[in-house]
XYZ file of C-alpha atoms in Angstrom:
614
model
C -47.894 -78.463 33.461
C -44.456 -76.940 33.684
C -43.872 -74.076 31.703
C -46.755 -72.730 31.629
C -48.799 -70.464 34.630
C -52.318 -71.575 36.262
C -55.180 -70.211 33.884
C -53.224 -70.138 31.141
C -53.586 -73.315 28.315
C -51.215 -73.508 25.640
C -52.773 -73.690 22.143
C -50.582 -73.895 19.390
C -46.951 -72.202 18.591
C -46.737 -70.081 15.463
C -42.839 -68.087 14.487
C -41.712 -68.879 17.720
C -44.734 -66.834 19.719
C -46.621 -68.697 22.410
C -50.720 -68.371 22.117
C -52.451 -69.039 25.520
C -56.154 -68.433 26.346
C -54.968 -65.417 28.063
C -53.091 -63.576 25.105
C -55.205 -65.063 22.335
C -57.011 -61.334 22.086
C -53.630 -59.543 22.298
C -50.964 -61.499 20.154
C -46.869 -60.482 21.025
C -45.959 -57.171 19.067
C -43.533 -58.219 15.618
C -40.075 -56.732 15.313
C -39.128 -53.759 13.356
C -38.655 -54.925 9.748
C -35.377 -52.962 10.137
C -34.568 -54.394 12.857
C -32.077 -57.848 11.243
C -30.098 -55.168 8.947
C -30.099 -52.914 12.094
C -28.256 -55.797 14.031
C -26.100 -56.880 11.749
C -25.010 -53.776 10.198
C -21.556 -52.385 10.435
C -22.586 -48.951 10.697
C -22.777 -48.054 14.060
C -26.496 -47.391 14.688
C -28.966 -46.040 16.902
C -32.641 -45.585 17.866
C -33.267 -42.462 19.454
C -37.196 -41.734 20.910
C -38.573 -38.314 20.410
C -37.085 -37.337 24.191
C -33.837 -38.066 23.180
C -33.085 -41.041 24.980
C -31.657 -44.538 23.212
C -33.958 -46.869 22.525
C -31.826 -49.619 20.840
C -28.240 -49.609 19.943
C -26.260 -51.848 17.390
C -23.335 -53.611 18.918
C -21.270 -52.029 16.158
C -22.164 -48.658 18.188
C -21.029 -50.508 21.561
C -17.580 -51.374 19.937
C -17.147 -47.837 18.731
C -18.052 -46.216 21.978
C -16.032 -48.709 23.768
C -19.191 -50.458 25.880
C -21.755 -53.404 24.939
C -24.900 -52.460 23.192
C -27.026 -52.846 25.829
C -25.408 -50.128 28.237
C -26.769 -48.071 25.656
C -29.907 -48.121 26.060
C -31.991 -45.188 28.330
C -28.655 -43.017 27.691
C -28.951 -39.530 26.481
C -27.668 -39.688 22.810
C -26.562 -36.104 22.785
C -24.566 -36.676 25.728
C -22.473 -39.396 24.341
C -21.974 -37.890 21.080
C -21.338 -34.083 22.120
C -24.143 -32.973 19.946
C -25.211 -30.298 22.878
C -21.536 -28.314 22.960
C -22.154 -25.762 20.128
C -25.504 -24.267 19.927
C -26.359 -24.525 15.752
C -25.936 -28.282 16.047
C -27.972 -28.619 19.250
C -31.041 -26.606 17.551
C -30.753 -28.992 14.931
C -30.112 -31.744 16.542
C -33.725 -30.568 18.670
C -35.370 -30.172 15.443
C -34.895 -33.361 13.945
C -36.101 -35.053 16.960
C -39.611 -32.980 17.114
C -39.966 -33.215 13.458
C -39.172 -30.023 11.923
C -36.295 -30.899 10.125
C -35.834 -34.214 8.196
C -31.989 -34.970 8.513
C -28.877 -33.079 10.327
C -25.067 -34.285 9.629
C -21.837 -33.371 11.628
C -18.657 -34.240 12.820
C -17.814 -34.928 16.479
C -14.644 -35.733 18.186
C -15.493 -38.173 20.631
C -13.234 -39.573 23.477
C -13.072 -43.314 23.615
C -12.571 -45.148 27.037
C -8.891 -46.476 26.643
C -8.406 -42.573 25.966
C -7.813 -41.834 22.228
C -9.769 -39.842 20.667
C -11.491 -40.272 17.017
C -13.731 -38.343 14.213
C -16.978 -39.254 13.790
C -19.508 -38.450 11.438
C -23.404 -38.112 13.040
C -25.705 -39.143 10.942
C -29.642 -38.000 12.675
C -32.703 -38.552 10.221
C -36.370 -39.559 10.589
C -37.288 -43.175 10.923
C -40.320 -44.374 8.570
C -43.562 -43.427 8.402
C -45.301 -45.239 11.509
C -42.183 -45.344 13.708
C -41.700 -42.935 16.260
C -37.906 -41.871 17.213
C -34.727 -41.088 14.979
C -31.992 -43.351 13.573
C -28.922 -42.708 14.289
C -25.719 -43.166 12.503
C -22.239 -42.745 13.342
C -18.941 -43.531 11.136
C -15.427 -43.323 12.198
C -13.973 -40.804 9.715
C -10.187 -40.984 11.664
C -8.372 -41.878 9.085
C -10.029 -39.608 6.585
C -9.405 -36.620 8.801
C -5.923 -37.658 9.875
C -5.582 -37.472 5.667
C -6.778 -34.338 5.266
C -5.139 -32.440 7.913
C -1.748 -33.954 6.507
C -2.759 -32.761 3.206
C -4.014 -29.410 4.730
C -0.849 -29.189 6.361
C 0.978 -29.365 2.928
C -1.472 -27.123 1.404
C -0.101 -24.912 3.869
C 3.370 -24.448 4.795
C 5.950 -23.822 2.534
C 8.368 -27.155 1.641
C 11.356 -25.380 1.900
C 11.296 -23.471 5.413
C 8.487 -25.675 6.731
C 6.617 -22.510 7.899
C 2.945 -21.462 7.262
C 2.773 -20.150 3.785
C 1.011 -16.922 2.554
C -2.759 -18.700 2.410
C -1.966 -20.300 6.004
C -0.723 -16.233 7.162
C -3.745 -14.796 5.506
C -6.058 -17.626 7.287
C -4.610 -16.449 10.726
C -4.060 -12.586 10.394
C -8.143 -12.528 9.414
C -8.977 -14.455 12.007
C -6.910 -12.437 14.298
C -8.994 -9.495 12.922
C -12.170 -11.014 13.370
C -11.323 -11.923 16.933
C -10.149 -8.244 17.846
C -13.196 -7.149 16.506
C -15.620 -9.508 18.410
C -13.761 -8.615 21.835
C -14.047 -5.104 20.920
C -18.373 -5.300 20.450
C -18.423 -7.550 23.839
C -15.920 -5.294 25.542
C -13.952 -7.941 26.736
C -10.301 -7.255 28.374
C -8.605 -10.604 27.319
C -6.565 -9.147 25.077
C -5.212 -5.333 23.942
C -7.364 -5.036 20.906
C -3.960 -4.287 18.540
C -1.801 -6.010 16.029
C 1.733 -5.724 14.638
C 3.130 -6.926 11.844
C 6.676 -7.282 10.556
C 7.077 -7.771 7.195
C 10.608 -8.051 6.065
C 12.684 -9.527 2.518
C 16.549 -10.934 2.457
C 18.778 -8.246 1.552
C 20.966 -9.304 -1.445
C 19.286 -12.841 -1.910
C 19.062 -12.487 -5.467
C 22.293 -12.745 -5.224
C 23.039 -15.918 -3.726
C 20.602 -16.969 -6.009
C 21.896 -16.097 -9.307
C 25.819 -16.968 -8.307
C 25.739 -19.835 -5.906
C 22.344 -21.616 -7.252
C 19.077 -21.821 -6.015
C 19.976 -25.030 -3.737
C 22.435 -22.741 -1.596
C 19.738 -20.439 -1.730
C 17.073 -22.400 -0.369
C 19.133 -23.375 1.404
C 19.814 -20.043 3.313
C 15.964 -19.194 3.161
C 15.520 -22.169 5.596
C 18.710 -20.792 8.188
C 16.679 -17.439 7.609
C 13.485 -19.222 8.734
C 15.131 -20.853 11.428
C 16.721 -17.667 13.028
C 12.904 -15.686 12.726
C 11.750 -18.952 14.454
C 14.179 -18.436 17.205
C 13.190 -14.585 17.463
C 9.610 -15.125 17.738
C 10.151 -17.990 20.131
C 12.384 -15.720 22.500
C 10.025 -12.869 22.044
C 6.755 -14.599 23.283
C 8.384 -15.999 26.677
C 6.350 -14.744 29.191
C 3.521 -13.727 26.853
C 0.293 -15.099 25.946
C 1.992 -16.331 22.540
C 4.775 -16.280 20.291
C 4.215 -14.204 17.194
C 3.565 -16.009 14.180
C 6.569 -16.671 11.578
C 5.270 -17.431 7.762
C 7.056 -16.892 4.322
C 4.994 -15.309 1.979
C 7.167 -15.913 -0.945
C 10.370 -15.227 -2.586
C 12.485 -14.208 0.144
C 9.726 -12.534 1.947
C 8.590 -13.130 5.495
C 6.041 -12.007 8.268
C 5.818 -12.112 11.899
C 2.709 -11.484 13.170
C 1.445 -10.348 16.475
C -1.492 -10.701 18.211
C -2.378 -8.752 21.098
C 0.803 -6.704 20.517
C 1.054 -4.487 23.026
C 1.962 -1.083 21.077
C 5.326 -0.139 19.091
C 8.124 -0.864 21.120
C 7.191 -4.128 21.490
C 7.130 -4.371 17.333
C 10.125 -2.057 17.529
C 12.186 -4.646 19.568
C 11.556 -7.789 17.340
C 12.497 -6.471 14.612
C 15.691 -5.095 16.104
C 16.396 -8.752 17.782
C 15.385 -10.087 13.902
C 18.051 -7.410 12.093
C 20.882 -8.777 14.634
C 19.973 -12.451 14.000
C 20.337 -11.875 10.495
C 23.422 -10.024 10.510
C 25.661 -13.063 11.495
C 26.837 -15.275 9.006
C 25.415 -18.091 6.939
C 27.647 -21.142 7.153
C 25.923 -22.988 4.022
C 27.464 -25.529 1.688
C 31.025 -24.821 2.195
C 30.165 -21.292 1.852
C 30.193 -18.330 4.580
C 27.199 -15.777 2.996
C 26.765 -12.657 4.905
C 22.971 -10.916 4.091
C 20.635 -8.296 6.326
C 17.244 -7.219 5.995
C 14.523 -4.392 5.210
C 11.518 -4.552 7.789
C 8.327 -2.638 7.158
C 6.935 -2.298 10.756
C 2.863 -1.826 10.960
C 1.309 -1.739 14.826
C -1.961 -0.123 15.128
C -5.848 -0.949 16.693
C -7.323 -4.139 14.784
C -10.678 -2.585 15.070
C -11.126 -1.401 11.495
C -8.322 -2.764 9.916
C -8.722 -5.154 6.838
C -5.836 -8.017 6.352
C -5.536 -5.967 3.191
C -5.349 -2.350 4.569
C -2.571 -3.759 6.690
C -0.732 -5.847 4.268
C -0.524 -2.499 1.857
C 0.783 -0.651 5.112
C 3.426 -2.851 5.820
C 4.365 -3.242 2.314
C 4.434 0.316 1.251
C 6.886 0.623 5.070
C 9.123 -2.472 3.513
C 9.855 -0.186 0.506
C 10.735 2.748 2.807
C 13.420 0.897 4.595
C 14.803 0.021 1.288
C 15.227 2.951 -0.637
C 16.253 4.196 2.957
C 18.989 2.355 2.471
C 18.481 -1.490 3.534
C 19.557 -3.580 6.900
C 16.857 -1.375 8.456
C 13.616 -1.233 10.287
C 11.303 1.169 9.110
C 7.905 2.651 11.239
C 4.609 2.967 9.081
C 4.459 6.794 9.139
C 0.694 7.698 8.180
C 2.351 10.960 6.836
C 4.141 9.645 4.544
C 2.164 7.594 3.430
C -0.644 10.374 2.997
C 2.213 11.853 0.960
C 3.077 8.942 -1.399
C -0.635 8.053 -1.916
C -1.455 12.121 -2.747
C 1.474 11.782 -5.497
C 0.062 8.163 -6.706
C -3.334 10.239 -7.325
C -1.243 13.184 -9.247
C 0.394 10.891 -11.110
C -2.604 8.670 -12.236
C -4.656 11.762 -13.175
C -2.010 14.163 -14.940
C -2.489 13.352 -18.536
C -6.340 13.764 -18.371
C -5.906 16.646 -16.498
C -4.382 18.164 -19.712
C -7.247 17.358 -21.473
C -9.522 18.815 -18.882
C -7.980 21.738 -18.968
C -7.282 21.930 -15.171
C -4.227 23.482 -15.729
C -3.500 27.689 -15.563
C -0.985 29.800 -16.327
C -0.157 32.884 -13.298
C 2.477 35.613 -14.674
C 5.474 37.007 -12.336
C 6.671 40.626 -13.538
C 10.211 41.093 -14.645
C 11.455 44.249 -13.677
C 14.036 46.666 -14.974
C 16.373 47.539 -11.996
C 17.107 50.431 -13.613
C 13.646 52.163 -14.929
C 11.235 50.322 -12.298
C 9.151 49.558 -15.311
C 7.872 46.235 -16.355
C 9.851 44.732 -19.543
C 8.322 40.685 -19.227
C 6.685 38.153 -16.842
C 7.426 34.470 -16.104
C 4.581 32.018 -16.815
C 4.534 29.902 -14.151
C 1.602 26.830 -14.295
C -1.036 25.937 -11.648
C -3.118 22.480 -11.275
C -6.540 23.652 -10.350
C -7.299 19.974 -8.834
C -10.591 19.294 -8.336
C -9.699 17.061 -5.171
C -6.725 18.820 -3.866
C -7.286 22.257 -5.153
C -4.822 24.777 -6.774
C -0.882 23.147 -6.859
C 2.127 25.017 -7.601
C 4.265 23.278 -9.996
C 6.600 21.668 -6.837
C 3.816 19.361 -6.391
C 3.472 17.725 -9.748
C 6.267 19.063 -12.752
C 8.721 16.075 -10.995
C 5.550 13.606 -11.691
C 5.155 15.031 -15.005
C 8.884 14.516 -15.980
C 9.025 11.262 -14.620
C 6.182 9.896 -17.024
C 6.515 11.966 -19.773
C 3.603 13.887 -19.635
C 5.906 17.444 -19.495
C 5.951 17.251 -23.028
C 2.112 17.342 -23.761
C 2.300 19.679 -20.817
C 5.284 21.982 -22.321
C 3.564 22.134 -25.569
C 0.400 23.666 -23.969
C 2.385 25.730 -21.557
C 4.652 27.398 -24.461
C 1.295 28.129 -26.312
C -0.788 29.540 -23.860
C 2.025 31.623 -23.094
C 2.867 32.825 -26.019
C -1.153 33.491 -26.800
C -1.418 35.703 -24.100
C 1.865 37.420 -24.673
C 0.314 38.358 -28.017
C -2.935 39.756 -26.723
C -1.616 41.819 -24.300
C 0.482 43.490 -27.404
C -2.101 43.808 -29.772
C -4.196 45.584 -26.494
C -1.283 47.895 -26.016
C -0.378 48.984 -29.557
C 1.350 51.930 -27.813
C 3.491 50.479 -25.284
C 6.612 48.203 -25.627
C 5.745 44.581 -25.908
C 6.504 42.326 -23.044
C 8.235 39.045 -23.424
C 7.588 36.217 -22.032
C 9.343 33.564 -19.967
C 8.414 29.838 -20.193
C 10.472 27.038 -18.282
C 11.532 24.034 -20.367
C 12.393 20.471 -18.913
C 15.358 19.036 -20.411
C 12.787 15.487 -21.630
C 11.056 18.246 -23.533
C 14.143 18.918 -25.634
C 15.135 14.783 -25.583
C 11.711 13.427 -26.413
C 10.129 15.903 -28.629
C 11.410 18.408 -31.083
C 11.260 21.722 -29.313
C 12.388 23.510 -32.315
C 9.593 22.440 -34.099
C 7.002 22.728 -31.259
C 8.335 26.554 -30.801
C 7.833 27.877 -34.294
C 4.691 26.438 -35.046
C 3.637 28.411 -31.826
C 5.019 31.478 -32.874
C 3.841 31.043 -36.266
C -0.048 30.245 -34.878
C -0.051 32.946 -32.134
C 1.936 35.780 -34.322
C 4.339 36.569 -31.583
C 7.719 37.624 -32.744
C 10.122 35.190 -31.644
C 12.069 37.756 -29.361
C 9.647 37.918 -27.166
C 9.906 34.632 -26.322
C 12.046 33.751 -23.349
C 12.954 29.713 -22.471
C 14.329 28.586 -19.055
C 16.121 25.756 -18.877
C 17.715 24.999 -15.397
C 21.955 25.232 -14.936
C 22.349 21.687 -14.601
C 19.975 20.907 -17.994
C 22.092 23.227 -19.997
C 25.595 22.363 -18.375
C 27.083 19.902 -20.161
C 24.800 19.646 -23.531
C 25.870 18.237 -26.262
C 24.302 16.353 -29.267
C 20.891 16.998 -29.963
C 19.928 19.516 -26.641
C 23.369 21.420 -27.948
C 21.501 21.427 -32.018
C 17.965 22.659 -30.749
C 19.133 25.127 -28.161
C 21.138 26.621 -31.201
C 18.312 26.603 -33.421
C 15.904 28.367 -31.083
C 18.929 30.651 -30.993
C 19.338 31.170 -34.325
C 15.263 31.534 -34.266
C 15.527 34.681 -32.464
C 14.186 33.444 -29.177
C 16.351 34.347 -25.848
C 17.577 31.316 -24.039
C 18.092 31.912 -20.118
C 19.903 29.715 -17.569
C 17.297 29.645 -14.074
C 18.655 29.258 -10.297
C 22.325 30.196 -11.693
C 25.148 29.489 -9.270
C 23.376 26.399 -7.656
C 24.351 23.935 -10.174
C 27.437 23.195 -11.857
C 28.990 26.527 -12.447
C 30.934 25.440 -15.294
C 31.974 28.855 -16.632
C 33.191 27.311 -20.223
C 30.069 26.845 -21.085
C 28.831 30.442 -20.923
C 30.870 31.027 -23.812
C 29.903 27.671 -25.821
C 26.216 28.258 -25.472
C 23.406 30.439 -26.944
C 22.587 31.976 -23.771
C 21.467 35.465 -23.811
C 20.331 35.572 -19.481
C 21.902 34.124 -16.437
C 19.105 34.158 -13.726
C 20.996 34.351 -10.290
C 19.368 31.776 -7.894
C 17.193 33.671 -4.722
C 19.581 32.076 -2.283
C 22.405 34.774 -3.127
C 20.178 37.598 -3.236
C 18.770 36.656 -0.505
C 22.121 37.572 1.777
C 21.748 41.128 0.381
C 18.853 42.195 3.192
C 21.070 44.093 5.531
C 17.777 46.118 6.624
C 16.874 43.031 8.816
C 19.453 41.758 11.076
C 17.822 38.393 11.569
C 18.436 37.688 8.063
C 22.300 37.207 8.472
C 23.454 39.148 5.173
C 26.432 37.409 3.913
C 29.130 40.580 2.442
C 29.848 37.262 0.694
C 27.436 36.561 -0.721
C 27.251 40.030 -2.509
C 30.703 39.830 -3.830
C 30.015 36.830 -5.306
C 27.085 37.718 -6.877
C 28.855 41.176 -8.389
C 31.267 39.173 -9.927
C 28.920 37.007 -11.775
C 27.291 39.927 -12.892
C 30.506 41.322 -14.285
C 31.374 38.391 -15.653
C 27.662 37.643 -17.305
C 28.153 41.646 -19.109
C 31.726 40.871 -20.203
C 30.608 37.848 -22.184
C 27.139 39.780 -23.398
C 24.482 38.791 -21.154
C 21.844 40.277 -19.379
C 21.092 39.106 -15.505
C 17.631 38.435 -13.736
C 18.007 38.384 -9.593
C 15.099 36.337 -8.309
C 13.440 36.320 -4.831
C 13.899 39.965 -4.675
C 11.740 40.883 -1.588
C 12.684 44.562 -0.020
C 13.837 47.958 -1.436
C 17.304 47.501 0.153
C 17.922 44.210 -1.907
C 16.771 46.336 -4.836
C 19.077 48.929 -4.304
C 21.977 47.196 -3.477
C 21.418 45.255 -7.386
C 21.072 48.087 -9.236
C 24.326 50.010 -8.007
C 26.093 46.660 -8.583
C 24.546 46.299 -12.367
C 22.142 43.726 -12.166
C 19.545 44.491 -14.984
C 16.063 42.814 -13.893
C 14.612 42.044 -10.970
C 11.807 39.530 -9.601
C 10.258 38.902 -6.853
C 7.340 39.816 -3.925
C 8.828 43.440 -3.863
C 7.360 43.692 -7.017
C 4.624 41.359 -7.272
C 3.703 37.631 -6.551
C 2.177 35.865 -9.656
C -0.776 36.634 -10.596
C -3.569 35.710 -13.532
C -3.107 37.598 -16.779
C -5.802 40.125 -16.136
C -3.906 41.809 -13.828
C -0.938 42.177 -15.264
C -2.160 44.907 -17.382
C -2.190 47.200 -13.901
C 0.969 47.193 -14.191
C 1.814 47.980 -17.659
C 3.210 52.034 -17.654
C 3.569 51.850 -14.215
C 7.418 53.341 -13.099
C 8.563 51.544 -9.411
C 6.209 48.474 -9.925
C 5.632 47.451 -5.728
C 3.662 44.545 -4.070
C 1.112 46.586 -2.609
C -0.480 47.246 -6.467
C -1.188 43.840 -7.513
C 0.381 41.884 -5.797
C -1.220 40.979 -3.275
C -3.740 37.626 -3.434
């Protein structure tokens, strides 16, 4: 009978399966029960055995990989959807197939036959219980990706240049970083290992803002853009890359380059960027003219944070600034050791005061004409616990510029004035020293020094002319209203008011005769022209008439002169046959702490050599 093979008798026909006497023991195996939703799914689908190999494919995978179904089958799945390229999704990928792990998910770019390219998204998880292999799932995420990049790219350039914004900058300059820093560990040459940064704002853009509108000024921020673009583009020909061109914000922008092959290289862009700049805006109707401040940063990459190097280059953009703008400035470690040591002064001053971290040395005043000692200058000291012992160059500026001289003054006057006191009630027999104590001008604007200096006097018991105040000439030239009142008051007090550095500042002679001032203190640079005993010193005979007038002049209108900086015997000399009446300086001793001050008490021809050495 046709259809059917010798030995073999039909018996009956059940779901479509032949029975014969030969398969009656062995009936045909039944289909998956996933296997109708598997066909007619439109998820592209796959059976994978345990070796990795397609056992069954969907036609909706055939479409998508651009074949029929059936060419599918026996194909390595991991070949056709590059699941074997990176090596985390190949260990999972291995572990789902052996069991160990129950699902894995990633996104592929696959290349279709007609030669686009789309997203996919693998799906790989275990098939039932009783089933051997893996399903397999793929979906064609193109569009969604295609969405999200455009919205990435949003996200991160700026609308009005169209360049990568600060979080797009950021993204690249750490992964720059990291990249540097992976080369470095596997010693690969592909690249220099450095980085450079140029980090530059408009000049005069507020400007164009505030009188021509912010539409002329975007405006000009996309020309600006436009020229960097240009500078970066003509400064990576012939190199590996162009350097990277983002604004940050404002008027701010950075080029950044990788690789960069040390500071000329830096140096040059940022010249080629300063002349682009310089030419003329034609915007709107409107011819602008503007420049630009660039902060310049180049260093290694190894051990530098996106953040260390972002504070470099702007701390190096306010350099070229307040060096005067339409400039390129160098990051100068220096400097910047410099600027961050005063940040730390600054931010610690007040409590300092409180700490009591501050002392007072004392710098003998000595009578030209005796050699004794008649007073001493208290002059402060920051014992820093960081930075050590400061003379007062290093942090009275700081202190003026935040206000904390006044606090400071107050405890300077009395601690002064305390010891000034003690050593006169230790001495009962001698004549009492005064004492000298520098006053900022603030002092006399923001608190009331008249006030301040006779409840001092008043605590301590020290008779108001032994007090001495130094204000500097150009604090005292040109008072009027209130410094004019108090320094008239403390006058009127008793307590001697002295001009310090005189003949460096104004000079305004009128004054001398309008003001309480009892002592002109000549400024060292005069005196020193008086050392005729070493030739290398180039005495000035100028410098000594000038300085005998002045003390002619200070006598005829009833005041008493101090020459500081006095160093040698000749200098002394020469000031006491012209009538100076105090001296100070190393001749006669450096400052020193209060303790040793009494050495010199009754001594005639105070020298260096007693005490005055450290």
């Amino acid at each position: 009978m046709s259809g059917t093979s010798e030995g073999s008798t039909p018996v009956a026909e059940a779901d479509g399966h032949v029975v014969t006497e030969s398969n009656r023991t062995t009936p045909a195996r039944a289909e998956p029960p996933y296997r109708s939703a598997f066909t007619a799914a439109p998820l592209a689908m796959a059976v994978v055995d345990r070796e990795g190999l397609i056992v069954d494919a969907n036609d909706t995978l055939g479409e998508l990989l651009g074949g029929d179904r059936t060419g599918l089958t026996g194909q390595v799945a991991s070949d056709l959807l590059d699941l074997a390229t990176d090596s985390r999704t190949w260990h999972a990928y291995r572990e789902v197939l052996v069991g160990d792990r129950p699902r894995l998910r990633c996104t592929r770019r696959l290349k279709h036959p007609d030669g686009h390219s789309l997203w996919a998204q693998v799906t790989v998880s275990s098939l039932p219980v009783g089933e051997e292999g893996v399903l397999l799932s793929v979906a064609d995420v193109s569009a969604r990706r295609e969405l999200q990049a455009r919205l990435r790219h949003l996200q991160m350039h700026d609308p009005v240049t169209r360049l990568p914004n600060r979080t797009l900058f950021f993204e690249r300059l750490t992964a720059a970083l990291e990249s540097a820093a992976l080369e470095a560990e596997a010693y690969e040459t592909g690249g220099t290992g450095r980085i450079g940064l140029c980090y530059l704002d408009v000049d005069g853009f507020k400007a164009v803002n505030d009188t021509l509108g912010h539409r002329v000024g975007d405006q000009l921020l996309a020309a600006v853009a436009e020229r960097l673009t240009r500078c970066a583009d003509e400064a990576g020909c012939g190199r590996a890359g162009a350097p990277l061109v983002a604004r940050l914000g404002g008027d701010e922008f950075a080029l950044l380059v990788e690789n960069s092959t040390g500071t000329d290289q830096l140096a040059d862009l940022a010249e080629s960027v300063l002349k682009a700049l310089q030419e003329p805006f034609d915007l709107a109707g409107q011819r602008l003219s503007v420049s630009a401040s660039i902060g310049v940063v180049e260093r290694q990459a190894a051990g530098t944070s996106a953040t260390g190097l972002m504070q470099a280059a702007d701390t190096t953009l306010y350099w070229a600034k307040s060096d005067g703008k339409d400039r390129w400035t160098l990051f100068d470690p220096e400097r910047n050791a410099h600027l961050m040591t005063r940040q730390a002064l600054a931010s610690t001053l007040r409590p300092a005061i409180e700490r009591g971290e501050f002392v007072l040395d004392y710098q003998p005043l000595v009578g030209m004409a005796d050699g004794r000692l008649h007073g001493v200058e208290a002059l402060i000291r920051w014992n820093h616990p960081q930075f050590g012992l400061l003379p007062p160059n290093r942090f009275i500026g700081l202190a003026e510029e935040d206000g904390s001289i006044v606090p400071l003054g107050r405890w300077i006057l009395a601690t002064a004035c305390r010891q000034a006191r003690r050593w006169q009630l230790e001495n009962p027999g001698e004549p009492p020293l005064f004492v000298s104590v520098n006053v900022a001008v603030r002092q006399v604007w923001d608190s009331d020094l008249v006030a301040d200096v006779a409840e001092t006097l008043a605590e301590t018991g020290l008779a108001p002319h032994l007090l001495q105040l130094e204000l500097t000439e150009s604090a005292v030239m040109g008072s009027a209203g209130r410094p004019l009142q108090a320094l008239k008051a403390l006058s009127d007090m008793g307590v001697r008011i002295a001009i310090d550095d005189f003949g460096t500042g104004y000079s305004n002679l009128a004054y001398l005769s309008r003001l309480p001032v009892k002592v002109l203190k000549l400024d060292g640079s005069f005196v020193r022209g008086f050392r005729y005993d070493d030739p290398a010193a180039h005495p000035s005979p100028a410098d000594e008439v000038i300085v005998e007038a002045m003390i002619q002049l200070a006598h005829r209108l009833g005041l008493t002169v101090t020459a500081e900086c006095v160093e040698t015997s000749a200098q002394a000399d020469r000031l006491r046959l012209i009538g100076c009446d105090t001296g100070q300086g190393w001749l006669y001793s450096r400052p020193v702490p209060p303790d040793r001050i009494s050495a010199l008490r009754g001594a005639p021809g105070v020298q260096a050599d007693v005490v005055g050495k450290p």
